[in-house]
Short mmCIF file of N, CA and C and ligand atoms in Angstrom, two decimals:
data_model
loop_
_atom_site.label_atom_id
_atom_site.label_comp_id
_atom_site.label_asym_id
_atom_site.label_seq_id
_atom_site.Cartn_x
_atom_site.Cartn_y
_atom_site.Cartn_z
N MET A 1 0.31 -1.43 0.00
CA MET A 1 -0.13 -0.01 0.68
C MET A 1 0.76 1.23 -0.52
N LEU A 2 0.57 2.02 -1.20
CA LEU A 2 1.01 3.66 -0.73
C LEU A 2 0.78 4.05 -0.15
N GLU A 3 1.60 5.08 0.66
CA GLU A 3 1.06 5.99 1.91
C GLU A 3 0.94 7.42 1.04
N ASP A 4 0.24 8.43 1.26
CA ASP A 4 -0.18 9.98 0.82
C ASP A 4 1.35 10.33 0.43
N GLN A 5 1.98 10.89 0.72
CA GLN A 5 3.53 11.32 0.64
C GLN A 5 4.29 10.33 -0.57
N ASP A 6 3.60 9.39 -0.99
CA ASP A 6 4.25 8.73 -2.46
C ASP A 6 3.34 8.57 -3.69
N TYR A 7 2.64 9.46 -3.41
CA TYR A 7 2.27 9.14 -4.99
C TYR A 7 3.08 10.80 -5.54
N PRO A 8 3.27 10.63 -6.79
CA PRO A 8 3.65 11.76 -7.94
C PRO A 8 3.06 13.28 -7.09
N LYS A 9 3.76 14.51 -6.99
CA LYS A 9 2.97 15.29 -6.69
C LYS A 9 3.65 17.10 -7.56
N SER A 10 3.24 17.91 -7.96
CA SER A 10 4.02 19.60 -9.08
C SER A 10 3.73 20.65 -7.84
N ILE A 11 4.30 21.22 -7.98
CA ILE A 11 4.59 22.60 -7.63
C ILE A 11 4.61 23.09 -8.40
N GLN A 12 4.00 24.60 -8.55
CA GLN A 12 4.37 25.92 -9.51
C GLN A 12 5.38 26.48 -9.37
N PHE A 13 6.39 26.88 -10.60
CA PHE A 13 7.11 27.59 -10.24
C PHE A 13 6.99 29.26 -11.19
N GLU A 14 7.13 30.43 -10.24
CA GLU A 14 7.31 31.57 -11.26
C GLU A 14 8.12 32.06 -11.36
N VAL A 15 9.09 31.88 -13.15
CA VAL A 15 9.73 32.23 -13.60
C VAL A 15 10.43 33.87 -13.64
N GLN A 16 9.42 34.91 -13.37
CA GLN A 16 9.62 35.85 -13.13
C GLN A 16 10.35 36.97 -11.99
N THR A 17 9.30 35.91 -10.12
CA THR A 17 9.48 36.64 -9.36
C THR A 17 10.97 35.46 -8.94
N GLY A 18 11.41 34.04 -9.33
CA GLY A 18 11.70 33.26 -8.79
C GLY A 18 11.21 32.92 -6.86
N GLN A 19 10.01 32.39 -7.52
CA GLN A 19 8.89 31.93 -6.44
C GLN A 19 8.05 30.65 -6.58
N PHE A 20 8.16 29.57 -5.65
CA PHE A 20 7.54 29.03 -6.39
C PHE A 20 6.36 28.84 -4.94
N ARG A 21 5.25 27.91 -5.17
CA ARG A 21 4.45 27.81 -4.35
C ARG A 21 3.84 26.23 -4.82
N PRO A 22 3.56 25.40 -3.35
CA PRO A 22 3.65 25.91 -2.00
C PRO A 22 4.97 25.83 -1.49
N LEU A 23 5.23 26.98 -0.94
CA LEU A 23 6.70 26.79 -0.05
C LEU A 23 6.45 26.41 1.44
N LEU A 24 7.43 25.60 1.30
CA LEU A 24 7.58 25.09 2.98
C LEU A 24 8.99 25.78 3.95
N ASP A 25 9.94 26.19 3.16
CA ASP A 25 11.02 26.58 4.30
C ASP A 25 11.46 27.95 3.33
N HIS A 26 11.80 28.98 4.49
CA HIS A 26 12.07 30.63 3.96
C HIS A 26 13.63 30.58 4.84
N THR A 27 14.67 30.89 3.97
CA THR A 27 15.16 31.44 4.91
C THR A 27 16.44 32.85 4.25
N VAL A 28 16.33 33.74 5.24
CA VAL A 28 17.02 35.35 4.42
C VAL A 28 18.29 35.18 5.25
N ARG A 29 19.52 35.68 4.78
CA ARG A 29 20.87 35.70 4.70
C ARG A 29 20.87 37.31 4.62
N ARG A 30 21.01 37.64 5.62
CA ARG A 30 21.14 39.25 5.76
C ARG A 30 23.06 39.73 5.98
N LEU A 31 23.91 40.78 5.79
CA LEU A 31 25.27 40.84 6.20
C LEU A 31 25.51 40.20 7.49
N GLN A 32 24.93 40.48 8.29
CA GLN A 32 24.92 39.94 9.61
C GLN A 32 25.22 38.86 9.82
N ASP A 33 24.70 37.68 9.18
CA ASP A 33 25.08 36.52 8.96
C ASP A 33 25.71 35.63 8.38
N MET A 34 26.79 37.05 7.69
CA MET A 34 27.58 35.87 7.13
C MET A 34 28.89 37.33 6.73
N ALA A 35 29.23 38.24 8.31
CA ALA A 35 29.99 39.20 7.68
C ALA A 35 31.75 38.86 7.97
N GLY A 36 31.81 37.98 8.31
CA GLY A 36 33.20 37.35 8.35
C GLY A 36 33.53 36.92 6.84
N MET A 37 32.19 36.52 5.72
CA MET A 37 32.82 36.37 4.55
C MET A 37 33.25 36.96 3.52
N PHE A 38 33.47 38.45 4.09
CA PHE A 38 33.64 39.38 3.08
C PHE A 38 35.19 39.82 3.78
N ALA A 39 35.83 40.52 2.40
CA ALA A 39 37.39 40.61 2.94
C ALA A 39 37.25 42.38 3.74
N ASP A 40 36.66 42.93 3.06
CA ASP A 40 36.84 44.36 2.98
C ASP A 40 36.24 44.34 4.24
N GLN A 41 36.59 44.54 5.82
CA GLN A 41 35.85 44.78 6.68
C GLN A 41 35.57 45.83 7.24
N VAL A 42 36.20 46.42 6.92
CA VAL A 42 35.51 48.43 6.99
C VAL A 42 34.63 48.31 6.19
N ALA A 43 34.14 48.01 5.05
CA ALA A 43 32.78 48.35 4.41
C ALA A 43 31.89 47.52 5.27
N VAL A 44 32.22 45.99 5.78
CA VAL A 44 31.54 45.52 6.14
C VAL A 44 30.98 46.25 7.30
N LYS A 45 31.66 46.95 8.64
CA LYS A 45 31.75 47.60 9.39
C LYS A 45 30.25 48.73 9.10
N ARG A 46 31.10 49.21 8.64
CA ARG A 46 30.56 50.49 7.98
C ARG A 46 28.56 50.00 7.45
N GLU A 47 28.82 49.02 6.51
CA GLU A 47 27.22 48.86 6.26
C GLU A 47 26.23 48.51 7.43
N LEU A 48 26.50 47.59 8.24
CA LEU A 48 26.14 46.91 9.62
C LEU A 48 25.93 48.42 10.18
N GLU A 49 26.33 49.33 9.99
CA GLU A 49 26.08 49.97 11.06
C GLU A 49 24.59 51.25 10.39
N ARG A 50 24.50 51.23 9.03
CA ARG A 50 23.39 51.15 8.40
C ARG A 50 22.44 50.24 8.67
N GLY A 51 22.75 49.40 8.96
CA GLY A 51 21.27 48.14 9.02
C GLY A 51 21.80 47.18 8.54
N GLY A 52 22.85 46.67 7.44
CA GLY A 52 23.12 45.67 7.23
C GLY A 52 22.24 45.39 5.46
N ARG A 53 22.38 45.34 5.08
CA ARG A 53 21.47 44.84 3.35
C ARG A 53 21.04 43.11 3.87
N VAL A 54 20.26 42.58 2.73
CA VAL A 54 19.30 40.93 2.53
C VAL A 54 20.61 41.10 1.59
N ILE A 55 21.19 39.89 1.81
CA ILE A 55 22.07 39.40 0.74
C ILE A 55 21.46 38.37 -0.26
N TYR A 56 21.12 37.42 0.29
CA TYR A 56 19.84 36.27 -0.75
C TYR A 56 18.48 35.41 0.52
N GLU A 57 18.16 35.06 -0.66
CA GLU A 57 16.97 34.76 0.37
C GLU A 57 17.00 33.06 -0.52
N PHE A 58 16.83 32.30 0.48
CA PHE A 58 16.52 30.90 -0.27
C PHE A 58 14.89 30.36 0.50
N ASP A 59 14.01 29.74 -0.92
CA ASP A 59 13.25 28.81 -0.44
C ASP A 59 13.45 27.69 -0.75
N SER A 60 12.53 26.80 -0.07
CA SER A 60 13.15 24.85 -0.23
C SER A 60 11.83 24.65 -0.09
N HIS A 61 11.59 23.27 -0.93
CA HIS A 61 9.96 22.64 -0.50
C HIS A 61 10.59 20.64 -0.82
N PRO A 62 11.25 20.51 0.68
CA PRO A 62 11.21 18.89 0.37
C PRO A 62 9.96 17.84 -0.24
N PHE A 63 10.46 17.21 -1.59
CA PHE A 63 9.42 16.09 -1.32
C PHE A 63 9.68 14.78 -0.75
N LYS A 64 9.32 15.35 0.35
CA LYS A 64 9.22 13.56 1.24
C LYS A 64 8.09 11.83 0.90
N THR A 65 8.98 11.00 0.78
CA THR A 65 8.19 9.71 0.43
C THR A 65 8.46 8.73 2.00
N SER A 66 8.21 7.63 1.86
CA SER A 66 8.41 6.93 3.02
C SER A 66 9.81 6.23 2.44
N HIS A 67 10.21 6.84 1.06
CA HIS A 67 11.59 5.68 1.10
C HIS A 67 12.74 6.66 0.74
N SER A 68 12.42 7.76 -0.12
CA SER A 68 13.75 8.60 -0.15
C SER A 68 13.48 10.49 -0.56
N ASP A 69 14.16 10.78 0.17
CA ASP A 69 13.66 12.65 0.04
C ASP A 69 14.59 13.28 -0.77
N MET A 70 13.64 14.28 -1.92
CA MET A 70 14.55 15.41 -2.72
C MET A 70 13.84 16.55 -2.41
N VAL A 71 15.23 17.62 -2.51
CA VAL A 71 14.74 18.68 -2.24
C VAL A 71 14.66 19.69 -3.16
N LEU A 72 13.85 20.26 -3.74
CA LEU A 72 14.07 21.36 -4.59
C LEU A 72 14.09 23.13 -3.43
N GLY A 73 14.77 23.77 -4.60
CA GLY A 73 14.96 24.68 -2.99
C GLY A 73 15.19 25.92 -4.75
N VAL A 74 14.67 27.40 -4.27
CA VAL A 74 15.38 28.36 -5.33
C VAL A 74 16.27 29.56 -4.38
N THR A 75 16.99 29.84 -4.66
CA THR A 75 17.99 31.30 -4.34
C THR A 75 17.66 32.32 -5.17
N ARG A 76 17.44 33.62 -5.05
CA ARG A 76 17.56 34.75 -5.22
C ARG A 76 18.62 35.77 -4.62
N ILE A 77 19.90 35.56 -5.43
CA ILE A 77 20.99 36.99 -4.99
C ILE A 77 20.39 38.30 -5.26
N ASN A 78 20.65 39.18 -4.34
CA ASN A 78 20.54 40.58 -4.56
C ASN A 78 21.89 40.99 -5.66
N PRO A 79 21.42 42.00 -5.96
CA PRO A 79 22.92 42.78 -7.16
C PRO A 79 23.35 43.71 -5.79
N GLY A 80 24.51 43.16 -5.47
CA GLY A 80 25.49 44.35 -5.10
C GLY A 80 26.77 43.92 -4.30
N LYS A 81 27.64 45.02 -3.84
CA LYS A 81 28.41 44.79 -3.22
C LYS A 81 29.20 44.90 -2.03
N VAL A 82 29.52 44.10 -1.24
CA VAL A 82 30.76 45.01 -0.02
C VAL A 82 32.07 45.75 -0.04
N GLY A 83 32.23 46.54 -0.29
CA GLY A 83 33.53 46.80 -0.58
C GLY A 83 33.38 46.88 -2.03
N ASP A 84 34.80 45.93 -3.03
CA ASP A 84 34.24 45.75 -4.33
C ASP A 84 34.04 44.09 -4.73
N GLU A 85 33.66 43.60 -3.26
CA GLU A 85 33.28 42.61 -3.47
C GLU A 85 31.75 42.17 -3.81
N PHE A 86 31.56 41.08 -4.98
CA PHE A 86 30.29 40.73 -5.04
C PHE A 86 29.61 39.88 -3.97
N PHE A 87 27.97 40.03 -4.24
CA PHE A 87 27.38 39.24 -2.85
C PHE A 87 27.33 37.61 -3.86
N MET A 88 27.53 36.98 -2.32
CA MET A 88 27.38 35.85 -3.23
C MET A 88 26.65 35.32 -1.56
N THR A 89 26.67 33.73 -2.10
CA THR A 89 25.62 32.64 -1.29
C THR A 89 27.15 32.19 0.05
N LYS A 90 26.61 32.01 1.15
CA LYS A 90 27.97 31.45 1.95
C LYS A 90 28.83 30.46 1.84
N GLY A 91 27.79 29.69 0.90
CA GLY A 91 28.49 28.56 0.59
C GLY A 91 28.85 27.20 1.57
N HIS A 92 28.96 25.76 0.73
CA HIS A 92 29.60 24.34 2.10
C HIS A 92 29.68 23.41 1.24
N ILE A 93 29.98 22.34 1.65
CA ILE A 93 30.12 21.81 1.19
C ILE A 93 29.09 20.58 1.91
N HIS A 94 28.39 19.30 1.16
CA HIS A 94 27.67 18.20 1.29
C HIS A 94 28.41 17.41 2.57
N GLU A 95 27.69 16.94 3.80
CA GLU A 95 27.94 16.50 4.94
C GLU A 95 28.70 14.83 4.28
N ARG A 96 27.66 14.48 3.95
CA ARG A 96 27.52 13.16 3.00
C ARG A 96 28.91 13.15 1.60
N ASP A 97 29.18 12.25 1.91
CA ASP A 97 30.18 12.13 0.65
C ASP A 97 30.01 11.48 -0.58
N ASP A 98 28.86 11.59 -1.19
CA ASP A 98 28.15 10.50 -1.76
C ASP A 98 27.04 11.66 -2.63
N GLN A 99 26.66 12.85 -1.99
CA GLN A 99 26.00 14.02 -2.74
C GLN A 99 25.73 14.68 -3.18
N PRO A 100 25.77 14.34 -4.63
CA PRO A 100 26.27 15.18 -5.84
C PRO A 100 24.78 16.55 -5.95
N GLU A 101 24.13 17.79 -6.94
CA GLU A 101 23.36 18.45 -6.44
C GLU A 101 23.72 19.25 -8.27
N ILE A 102 22.46 19.76 -8.43
CA ILE A 102 22.38 20.40 -9.69
C ILE A 102 21.97 21.47 -9.57
N TYR A 103 22.49 22.57 -10.53
CA TYR A 103 21.73 23.63 -10.27
C TYR A 103 20.93 24.36 -11.54
N HIS A 104 20.47 25.26 -11.63
CA HIS A 104 20.55 25.91 -12.59
C HIS A 104 20.05 27.07 -12.96
N CYS A 105 20.69 27.94 -13.24
CA CYS A 105 20.86 29.72 -13.86
C CYS A 105 19.57 29.93 -14.14
N VAL A 106 18.27 30.40 -13.52
CA VAL A 106 17.21 30.97 -14.29
C VAL A 106 17.12 32.80 -14.40
N GLN A 107 17.95 33.40 -14.12
CA GLN A 107 17.76 34.91 -14.03
C GLN A 107 19.33 35.63 -13.95
N GLY A 108 19.80 36.10 -14.22
CA GLY A 108 20.87 36.85 -13.43
C GLY A 108 22.27 36.48 -14.53
N GLU A 109 23.49 36.79 -13.34
CA GLU A 109 24.44 36.02 -14.14
C GLU A 109 25.82 36.03 -12.79
N GLY A 110 26.69 35.52 -13.50
CA GLY A 110 27.80 35.56 -12.25
C GLY A 110 28.39 34.24 -12.78
N TYR A 111 28.80 33.72 -11.06
CA TYR A 111 30.08 32.46 -11.08
C TYR A 111 28.90 31.58 -10.35
N LEU A 112 29.42 30.77 -10.62
CA LEU A 112 29.59 29.36 -9.87
C LEU A 112 30.67 29.04 -9.01
N LEU A 113 31.26 28.63 -8.02
CA LEU A 113 32.40 28.66 -7.32
C LEU A 113 32.73 27.15 -7.05
N LEU A 114 33.22 26.14 -6.93
CA LEU A 114 33.78 24.98 -6.97
C LEU A 114 34.95 24.61 -6.02
N GLN A 115 35.41 23.60 -5.00
CA GLN A 115 36.35 23.49 -4.37
C GLN A 115 36.04 22.32 -3.57
N THR A 116 37.54 21.64 -4.30
CA THR A 116 37.53 20.62 -3.29
C THR A 116 38.28 20.85 -2.07
N MET A 117 38.17 19.50 -0.91
CA MET A 117 38.75 19.53 0.39
C MET A 117 39.97 20.00 -0.17
N GLY A 118 40.81 19.62 -1.41
CA GLY A 118 42.46 19.71 -1.21
C GLY A 118 43.13 20.65 -2.05
N GLY A 119 41.57 21.91 -2.19
CA GLY A 119 42.02 22.82 -2.97
C GLY A 119 42.01 23.35 -4.09
N GLU A 120 41.39 22.46 -5.28
CA GLU A 120 41.21 22.30 -6.42
C GLU A 120 39.83 22.87 -6.68
N PHE A 121 40.02 24.11 -7.60
CA PHE A 121 39.64 25.41 -7.76
C PHE A 121 39.09 25.11 -8.95
N GLN A 122 37.45 25.75 -9.16
CA GLN A 122 36.85 25.78 -10.30
C GLN A 122 35.95 26.66 -10.54
N ALA A 123 35.90 27.67 -11.36
CA ALA A 123 34.46 28.57 -11.69
C ALA A 123 33.96 28.55 -12.70
N GLU A 124 32.72 28.54 -12.69
CA GLU A 124 31.86 27.68 -13.58
C GLU A 124 31.24 29.57 -14.45
N ARG A 125 31.05 29.74 -15.79
CA ARG A 125 30.40 31.35 -16.09
C ARG A 125 29.25 30.72 -16.16
N TRP A 126 27.86 31.66 -15.11
CA TRP A 126 26.73 31.60 -15.74
C TRP A 126 26.02 32.88 -16.08
N THR A 127 24.66 32.35 -17.09
CA THR A 127 24.11 33.35 -17.58
C THR A 127 22.97 32.37 -17.44
N PRO A 128 21.75 33.28 -18.26
CA PRO A 128 20.26 32.21 -17.43
C PRO A 128 20.08 31.08 -18.89
N GLY A 129 20.04 30.35 -17.95
CA GLY A 129 20.04 28.80 -18.68
C GLY A 129 21.06 27.51 -18.67
N THR A 130 22.16 27.88 -17.75
CA THR A 130 22.94 27.28 -17.56
C THR A 130 23.12 26.27 -15.99
N ILE A 131 23.28 24.82 -16.56
CA ILE A 131 22.75 23.92 -16.08
C ILE A 131 24.53 23.85 -15.29
N SER A 132 24.59 23.33 -14.40
CA SER A 132 25.68 22.61 -13.35
C SER A 132 24.94 21.51 -12.70
N HIS A 133 26.22 20.45 -12.71
CA HIS A 133 26.10 19.65 -11.48
C HIS A 133 27.40 19.71 -10.78
N ILE A 134 27.17 19.81 -10.07
CA ILE A 134 28.24 19.55 -8.48
C ILE A 134 28.57 18.23 -8.39
N PRO A 135 29.54 18.03 -8.36
CA PRO A 135 29.95 16.44 -8.13
C PRO A 135 30.35 16.41 -6.60
N PRO A 136 29.59 15.02 -5.66
CA PRO A 136 30.24 14.90 -4.25
C PRO A 136 31.32 15.11 -4.37
N MET A 137 31.64 15.52 -2.59
CA MET A 137 32.71 16.80 -2.04
C MET A 137 33.14 17.98 -3.19
N TRP A 138 32.60 18.06 -3.45
CA TRP A 138 32.71 19.71 -4.39
C TRP A 138 31.86 20.76 -3.29
N ALA A 139 32.44 22.02 -3.03
CA ALA A 139 32.15 22.64 -1.63
C ALA A 139 31.23 24.26 -2.40
N HIS A 140 30.63 24.63 -2.82
CA HIS A 140 29.78 25.17 -4.06
C HIS A 140 29.82 26.68 -3.33
N ARG A 141 29.63 27.28 -4.40
CA ARG A 141 28.65 29.11 -3.64
C ARG A 141 29.13 29.61 -5.24
N VAL A 142 27.62 30.56 -5.02
CA VAL A 142 27.26 31.03 -6.32
C VAL A 142 27.32 33.18 -6.14
N VAL A 143 28.12 33.79 -6.91
CA VAL A 143 28.32 34.68 -6.74
C VAL A 143 27.14 35.49 -8.20
N ASN A 144 26.65 36.70 -7.29
CA ASN A 144 26.30 37.83 -8.46
C ASN A 144 26.57 38.91 -8.76
N THR A 145 27.08 38.42 -10.40
CA THR A 145 28.45 39.67 -10.84
C THR A 145 27.15 40.71 -11.04
N GLY A 146 25.89 40.71 -11.84
CA GLY A 146 25.34 41.54 -12.80
C GLY A 146 25.00 42.30 -11.82
N ASP A 147 23.58 43.29 -12.65
CA ASP A 147 23.36 44.31 -11.97
C ASP A 147 21.53 43.81 -11.65
N ARG A 148 21.78 42.18 -11.80
CA ARG A 148 19.81 42.30 -11.48
C ARG A 148 19.79 41.00 -10.73
N LEU A 149 18.28 40.92 -10.03
CA LEU A 149 18.65 39.60 -9.22
C LEU A 149 19.57 38.35 -9.92
N LEU A 150 19.91 37.39 -9.31
CA LEU A 150 20.34 36.39 -9.80
C LEU A 150 19.29 35.02 -9.43
N ILE A 151 19.28 34.30 -10.31
CA ILE A 151 17.69 33.53 -9.41
C ILE A 151 18.17 32.34 -9.69
N PHE A 152 18.51 30.81 -9.01
CA PHE A 152 19.01 29.66 -9.21
C PHE A 152 18.20 28.65 -8.46
N LEU A 153 17.52 27.35 -9.71
CA LEU A 153 16.86 26.65 -8.36
C LEU A 153 18.64 25.15 -8.41
N ALA A 154 18.07 24.97 -7.55
CA ALA A 154 18.99 23.24 -7.01
C ALA A 154 18.19 22.37 -6.78
N VAL A 155 18.30 21.04 -7.34
CA VAL A 155 18.07 20.07 -6.56
C VAL A 155 18.77 19.30 -6.11
N PHE A 156 18.98 18.82 -5.19
CA PHE A 156 19.75 18.12 -4.38
C PHE A 156 18.64 16.68 -2.99
N HIS A 157 19.28 15.84 -2.69
CA HIS A 157 18.74 14.57 -1.64
C HIS A 157 18.76 15.53 -0.09
N LEU A 158 17.79 15.46 0.37
CA LEU A 158 17.40 15.70 2.05
C LEU A 158 18.46 15.31 2.43
N SER A 159 19.07 14.32 2.68
CA SER A 159 20.09 13.02 3.65
C SER A 159 21.55 14.43 3.57
N ALA A 160 21.58 15.20 2.25
CA ALA A 160 23.02 15.48 1.64
C ALA A 160 23.56 16.01 2.76
N GLY A 161 23.09 16.65 3.55
CA GLY A 161 23.41 17.86 5.14
C GLY A 161 24.42 19.11 4.56
N HIS A 162 24.24 19.88 5.38
CA HIS A 162 25.09 20.77 4.90
C HIS A 162 26.11 21.35 6.03
N ASP A 163 27.92 22.02 5.58
CA ASP A 163 28.39 21.87 6.56
C ASP A 163 29.32 23.17 5.90
N TYR A 164 29.08 24.67 6.52
CA TYR A 164 28.76 25.71 6.52
C TYR A 164 30.54 25.80 6.96
N ARG A 165 31.58 25.41 7.77
CA ARG A 165 32.74 25.51 8.53
C ARG A 165 33.51 25.34 7.83
N PRO A 166 34.04 24.62 6.75
CA PRO A 166 35.39 24.72 6.24
C PRO A 166 35.23 25.94 5.32
N ILE A 167 34.20 26.36 4.58
CA ILE A 167 34.10 27.97 4.19
C ILE A 167 34.14 28.92 5.44
N GLU A 168 33.52 29.11 6.06
CA GLU A 168 33.94 29.79 7.00
C GLU A 168 34.76 30.30 7.46
N GLU A 169 35.48 28.71 7.94
CA GLU A 169 37.28 29.05 8.07
C GLU A 169 38.47 29.22 7.29
N LYS A 170 38.01 28.92 5.91
CA LYS A 170 39.31 29.30 4.80
C LYS A 170 38.96 30.05 3.29
N GLY A 171 36.94 29.87 3.18
CA GLY A 171 37.04 30.79 1.95
C GLY A 171 37.34 29.33 1.06
N PHE A 172 36.95 30.37 -0.41
CA PHE A 172 37.25 29.39 -1.63
C PHE A 172 39.16 30.32 -1.84
N ARG A 173 39.21 29.41 -2.96
CA ARG A 173 40.68 30.30 -3.05
C ARG A 173 40.77 31.24 -3.68
N LYS A 174 40.02 31.46 -4.35
CA LYS A 174 39.12 33.36 -5.30
C LYS A 174 38.44 33.39 -4.72
N ARG A 175 37.74 34.78 -4.87
CA ARG A 175 37.25 35.80 -4.49
C ARG A 175 36.73 37.07 -5.82
N VAL A 176 35.59 37.07 -5.85
CA VAL A 176 35.31 37.88 -7.53
C VAL A 176 35.24 39.24 -7.04
N ILE A 177 35.88 40.07 -7.78
CA ILE A 177 35.39 41.54 -6.88
C ILE A 177 35.28 42.56 -8.67
N GLU A 178 34.96 43.55 -8.21
CA GLU A 178 35.05 44.88 -9.30
C GLU A 178 36.37 45.84 -9.28
N ARG A 179 37.20 45.59 -10.55
CA ARG A 179 38.58 46.77 -10.21
C ARG A 179 37.94 47.47 -12.29
N ASN A 180 38.11 48.57 -11.49
CA ASN A 180 38.10 49.04 -13.09
C ASN A 180 37.02 49.12 -13.89
N GLY A 181 35.97 48.39 -13.60
CA GLY A 181 34.26 48.04 -14.06
C GLY A 181 34.28 46.75 -14.65
N GLN A 182 35.61 46.05 -14.38
CA GLN A 182 35.74 44.69 -14.79
C GLN A 182 34.99 43.94 -13.47
N VAL A 183 35.01 42.62 -13.80
CA VAL A 183 35.07 41.67 -12.89
C VAL A 183 36.05 40.49 -13.21
N ILE A 184 36.95 40.53 -11.60
CA ILE A 184 37.92 39.89 -11.76
C ILE A 184 37.84 39.06 -10.58
N PHE A 185 39.00 37.91 -11.17
CA PHE A 185 39.29 36.87 -9.49
C PHE A 185 40.26 37.09 -8.69
N ILE A 186 40.16 37.41 -7.77
CA ILE A 186 41.72 37.46 -7.16
C ILE A 186 42.04 36.64 -5.95
N PRO A 187 43.43 36.21 -5.55
CA PRO A 187 43.63 34.76 -4.93
C PRO A 187 42.88 35.32 -3.57
N ASP A 188 42.59 34.89 -2.30
CA ASP A 188 41.96 35.04 -0.98
C ASP A 188 43.38 34.38 -0.55
N ASN A 189 43.67 35.26 0.59
CA ASN A 189 45.70 35.68 0.97
C ASN A 189 45.31 34.45 2.09
N ARG A 190 43.72 33.80 2.52
CA ARG A 190 43.92 32.28 3.36
C ARG A 190 44.88 31.06 2.98
N TRP A 191 44.57 31.34 1.41
CA TRP A 191 45.43 30.63 0.56
C TRP A 191 46.92 30.46 0.19
N THR A 192 47.39 31.34 0.62
CA THR A 192 48.48 31.56 0.11
C THR A 192 49.64 31.82 0.74
C1 PAN B 201 21.26 25.16 -1.97
C2 PAN B 201 22.09 26.67 -1.01
C3 PAN B 201 21.57 27.32 -1.13
C4 PAN B 201 22.30 28.88 0.19
O1 PAN B 201 20.04 24.95 -2.11
O2 PAN B 201 22.05 25.79 0.28
O3 PAN B 201 21.23 28.16 -2.88
O4 PAN B 201 23.60 28.60 0.00
P1 PAN B 201 23.79 28.36 1.52
O5 PAN B 201 23.44 27.44 1.59
O6 PAN B 201 25.30 27.92 0.96
O7 PAN B 201 23.84 29.55 1.76
C5 PAN B 201 21.94 24.03 -1.86
O8 PAN B 201 23.29 24.00 -2.41
N1 PAN B 201 21.54 23.34 -1.01
O9 PAN B 201 22.48 21.82 -0.67
ZN1 ZN B 202 24.64 21.80 -1.68
#
């Protein structure tokens, strides 16, 4: 006998706003939630004194069944910078070493940064429609380098787990900043 939760289900995604319904979980990350992740701590302090902006929001909808649970997530990263560093997600690695993920850039432009625990680094350029596969054991972060909202969908397994510590401690090898109107990558000095 199938249980209620084991029947197929659909939810509706609205491309223009980057929202879907029904929504089961909503998280807002403000500058104060990730203040240590930006290089320019003078700019961070100045921003926080003004109240701190919302960097990004993410919504998720777990599809739970009696056997295996997938999650659909959508993240909306505001355009903006702290000092010269673009707004980005905190970034994490999955707790389980057998858990990949798929990201789909719906709107906006930027980069997906990927990194292994051994320090291998890769950046994927994103424009609307780019779909990236994140293999197991690669930490991931998205950076919005455009002047509008960057919206992306994520599909992963609920059991993957999110470990934020390695990125909180050492960051990614490269930071994405604006210099003379250009988007450039500079090394994070914690890696040199
Ligand atoms: C995504 C992320 C989401 C927010 O759903 O959790 O984009 O980014 P942070 O978790 O780094 O704050 C995902 O990768 N899930 O596994
Ligand atoms: Zn993930």
